[in-house]
Short mmCIF file of N, CA and C in Angstrom, two decimals:
data_model
loop_
_atom_site.label_atom_id
_atom_site.label_comp_id
_atom_site.label_asym_id
_atom_site.label_seq_id
_atom_site.Cartn_x
_atom_site.Cartn_y
_atom_site.Cartn_z
N ASN U 25 71.27 87.51 89.99
CA ASN U 25 72.37 87.28 88.71
C ASN U 25 73.24 87.02 89.95
N LEU U 26 73.76 85.55 89.39
CA LEU U 26 74.78 84.66 90.23
C LEU U 26 75.97 84.80 90.19
N GLN U 27 76.16 85.50 88.49
CA GLN U 27 77.71 85.88 88.90
C GLN U 27 77.90 86.87 89.33
N LEU U 28 76.96 87.94 89.72
CA LEU U 28 77.00 89.38 90.48
C LEU U 28 77.47 88.84 92.08
N ALA U 29 76.55 87.60 92.60
CA ALA U 29 76.68 86.67 93.73
C ALA U 29 77.94 86.51 94.21
N TYR U 30 78.59 85.95 93.33
CA TYR U 30 79.73 85.31 93.35
C TYR U 30 80.77 86.38 93.51
N GLU U 31 80.52 87.22 92.72
CA GLU U 31 81.77 88.38 92.60
C GLU U 31 81.65 89.26 93.71
N ALA U 32 80.57 89.43 94.23
CA ALA U 32 80.29 90.00 95.49
C ALA U 32 80.66 89.37 96.34
N ALA U 33 80.72 87.83 96.62
CA ALA U 33 81.49 86.96 97.89
C ALA U 33 82.66 87.05 97.40
N LEU U 34 83.41 87.37 96.40
CA LEU U 34 84.75 87.48 96.39
C LEU U 34 85.40 88.61 96.97
N VAL U 35 84.87 89.63 96.42
CA VAL U 35 85.30 90.89 96.95
C VAL U 35 85.01 91.06 98.45
N TYR U 36 84.01 90.57 99.13
CA TYR U 36 83.70 90.80 100.74
C TYR U 36 84.94 90.03 101.14
N THR U 37 85.14 88.58 100.67
CA THR U 37 85.99 87.81 101.19
C THR U 37 87.19 88.72 101.26
N VAL U 38 87.91 89.18 100.19
CA VAL U 38 89.46 90.49 99.91
C VAL U 38 89.49 90.94 100.97
N ILE U 39 88.16 92.22 101.61
CA ILE U 39 87.89 93.29 102.42
C ILE U 39 87.75 92.78 103.40
N GLY U 40 87.72 91.20 103.46
CA GLY U 40 87.59 90.36 105.31
C GLY U 40 86.13 91.12 105.80
N ASP U 41 85.10 90.88 104.92
CA ASP U 41 83.61 91.19 105.52
C ASP U 41 82.71 89.65 105.32
N ARG U 42 83.28 88.74 106.52
CA ARG U 42 83.26 87.44 106.30
C ARG U 42 81.31 86.98 106.25
N ALA U 43 80.73 87.86 106.79
CA ALA U 43 79.51 87.54 107.12
C ALA U 43 78.52 88.02 105.63
N SER U 44 79.35 89.10 104.96
CA SER U 44 78.78 89.37 103.52
C SER U 44 79.10 88.43 102.49
N ALA U 45 80.42 87.82 102.53
CA ALA U 45 81.03 87.12 101.70
C ALA U 45 79.93 85.55 101.44
N LEU U 46 80.05 85.28 103.13
CA LEU U 46 78.91 84.21 103.02
C LEU U 46 77.62 84.08 102.48
N ALA U 47 76.82 85.28 102.44
CA ALA U 47 75.44 85.63 102.22
C ALA U 47 75.60 85.32 100.85
N ASN U 48 76.67 86.23 100.12
CA ASN U 48 76.63 86.05 98.80
C ASN U 48 76.92 84.73 98.17
N ALA U 49 78.07 84.21 98.74
CA ALA U 49 78.22 82.73 98.33
C ALA U 49 77.02 81.99 98.78
N GLN U 50 76.45 81.88 99.31
CA GLN U 50 75.26 81.03 99.70
C GLN U 50 74.01 81.27 98.59
N ARG U 51 74.07 82.74 98.21
CA ARG U 51 73.11 83.12 97.35
C ARG U 51 73.83 82.37 95.86
N ALA U 52 74.93 82.63 95.37
CA ALA U 52 75.55 81.90 94.25
C ALA U 52 75.20 80.57 94.36
N LEU U 53 75.48 80.03 95.47
CA LEU U 53 75.52 78.54 95.33
C LEU U 53 73.87 77.72 95.22
N THR U 54 73.53 78.36 96.15
CA THR U 54 71.94 77.65 96.33
C THR U 54 70.94 77.57 94.95
N GLY U 55 71.60 79.09 94.22
CA GLY U 55 71.02 79.01 92.90
C GLY U 55 71.74 78.51 91.56
N GLY U 56 72.59 77.40 92.19
CA GLY U 56 73.27 76.64 91.40
C GLY U 56 74.91 76.74 90.26
N PHE U 57 75.31 78.22 91.08
CA PHE U 57 76.48 78.69 90.70
C PHE U 57 77.53 77.38 91.09
N ASP U 58 78.28 76.93 90.25
CA ASP U 58 79.37 75.91 90.21
C ASP U 58 80.26 76.01 91.42
N PRO U 59 80.51 75.14 92.80
CA PRO U 59 81.03 75.49 93.44
C PRO U 59 82.40 74.91 93.77
N ARG U 60 83.00 75.02 91.96
CA ARG U 60 84.58 74.79 91.77
C ARG U 60 85.06 76.14 91.68
N TRP U 61 84.03 77.25 91.50
CA TRP U 61 84.82 78.57 91.65
C TRP U 61 85.29 79.10 92.75
N PHE U 62 84.78 78.59 93.66
CA PHE U 62 84.86 78.80 95.07
C PHE U 62 86.15 78.28 95.88
N THR U 63 87.10 77.77 94.59
CA THR U 63 88.13 76.84 94.97
C THR U 63 89.22 77.96 94.82
N SER U 64 89.39 78.91 94.09
CA SER U 64 90.29 80.16 93.90
C SER U 64 90.66 80.41 95.67
N PRO U 65 92.19 80.57 95.49
CA PRO U 65 92.87 81.26 96.55
C PRO U 65 92.34 82.20 97.15
N PHE U 66 91.46 83.12 96.62
CA PHE U 66 91.19 84.70 96.86
C PHE U 66 90.16 84.05 98.44
N PHE U 67 89.59 82.52 98.02
CA PHE U 67 88.60 82.82 99.14
C PHE U 67 89.49 81.54 100.37
N ASP U 68 90.54 81.54 100.30
CA ASP U 68 91.40 80.85 101.64
C ASP U 68 91.16 81.47 103.04
N ALA U 69 90.80 82.40 103.12
CA ALA U 69 90.74 83.39 104.32
C ALA U 69 88.85 82.81 104.75
N GLN U 70 88.54 82.15 104.05
CA GLN U 70 86.57 81.64 104.42
C GLN U 70 86.92 80.05 104.77
N ARG U 71 87.83 79.59 104.39
CA ARG U 71 88.14 77.99 104.42
C ARG U 71 87.61 77.38 105.76
N GLU U 72 88.34 78.23 107.03
CA GLU U 72 88.35 77.90 108.00
C GLU U 72 87.06 78.11 108.99
N VAL U 73 85.98 79.09 108.42
CA VAL U 73 84.51 79.21 108.67
C VAL U 73 83.60 78.21 108.65
N PRO U 74 83.32 77.67 110.04
CA PRO U 74 82.47 76.39 109.61
C PRO U 74 81.08 76.63 108.60
N ALA U 75 80.00 77.76 108.75
CA ALA U 75 79.28 77.65 107.88
C ALA U 75 79.69 78.15 106.44
N TRP U 76 81.17 77.89 106.50
CA TRP U 76 81.64 78.23 104.98
C TRP U 76 81.80 76.84 104.65
N GLN U 77 82.18 75.66 105.10
CA GLN U 77 82.66 74.76 104.66
C GLN U 77 81.48 73.91 104.77
N ASP U 78 80.11 74.21 105.44
CA ASP U 78 79.42 73.69 105.53
C ASP U 78 78.68 73.98 104.19
N LEU U 79 78.43 74.97 103.73
CA LEU U 79 77.78 75.62 102.31
C LEU U 79 78.24 75.03 101.47
N LEU U 80 79.76 74.98 101.26
CA LEU U 80 80.35 74.42 100.01
C LEU U 80 80.11 72.94 99.94
N ALA U 81 80.18 72.11 101.06
CA ALA U 81 79.79 70.95 101.37
C ALA U 81 78.50 70.49 100.58
N ALA U 82 77.45 70.95 100.84
CA ALA U 82 76.24 71.27 100.50
C ALA U 82 76.25 71.40 98.98
N ALA U 83 76.56 72.25 98.36
CA ALA U 83 76.65 72.47 97.03
C ALA U 83 77.64 71.61 96.40
N GLU U 84 78.52 71.13 96.82
CA GLU U 84 79.46 70.29 96.23
C GLU U 84 78.38 68.49 96.23
N THR U 85 77.50 68.35 97.00
CA THR U 85 76.92 67.15 96.83
C THR U 85 75.72 67.23 95.87
N ARG U 86 75.23 68.61 96.43
CA ARG U 86 74.06 68.69 95.02
C ARG U 86 74.92 68.60 93.33
N VAL U 87 76.21 68.80 93.22
CA VAL U 87 76.32 68.86 92.11
C VAL U 87 76.69 67.61 91.84
N ARG U 88 77.43 66.67 93.04
CA ARG U 88 77.33 65.46 92.57
C ARG U 88 76.10 64.59 92.20
N SER U 89 74.58 65.05 92.87
CA SER U 89 73.82 63.84 92.92
C SER U 89 72.87 64.50 91.69
N GLY U 90 73.41 66.06 90.95
CA GLY U 90 72.80 66.13 89.80
C GLY U 90 71.78 67.21 90.11
N SER U 91 71.72 67.49 91.23
CA SER U 91 70.51 68.69 91.23
C SER U 91 70.67 69.84 91.23
N ALA U 92 71.97 70.45 90.73
CA ALA U 92 72.53 72.00 90.86
C ALA U 92 71.48 72.26 89.15
N ALA U 93 70.96 73.79 89.75
CA ALA U 93 70.19 74.19 89.12
C ALA U 93 70.70 74.64 87.40
N ARG U 94 72.06 74.67 87.73
CA ARG U 94 73.09 74.75 86.22
C ARG U 94 74.49 74.62 86.71
#
């Protein structure tokens, strides 16, 4: 469930578990979850993480190219 993966990423970010947040964000985004949801201020703690930046950039590229799953 992509919604659950997004919500898990949010919770893990808030509690400071960056690795679990990244894993769940990756699950949501590669499944086609809209990357705009990850612009929430709750994700500010993740924005400095290079892997997070790469993940969001790739998801945004997929959306722009029209190859997102949904």
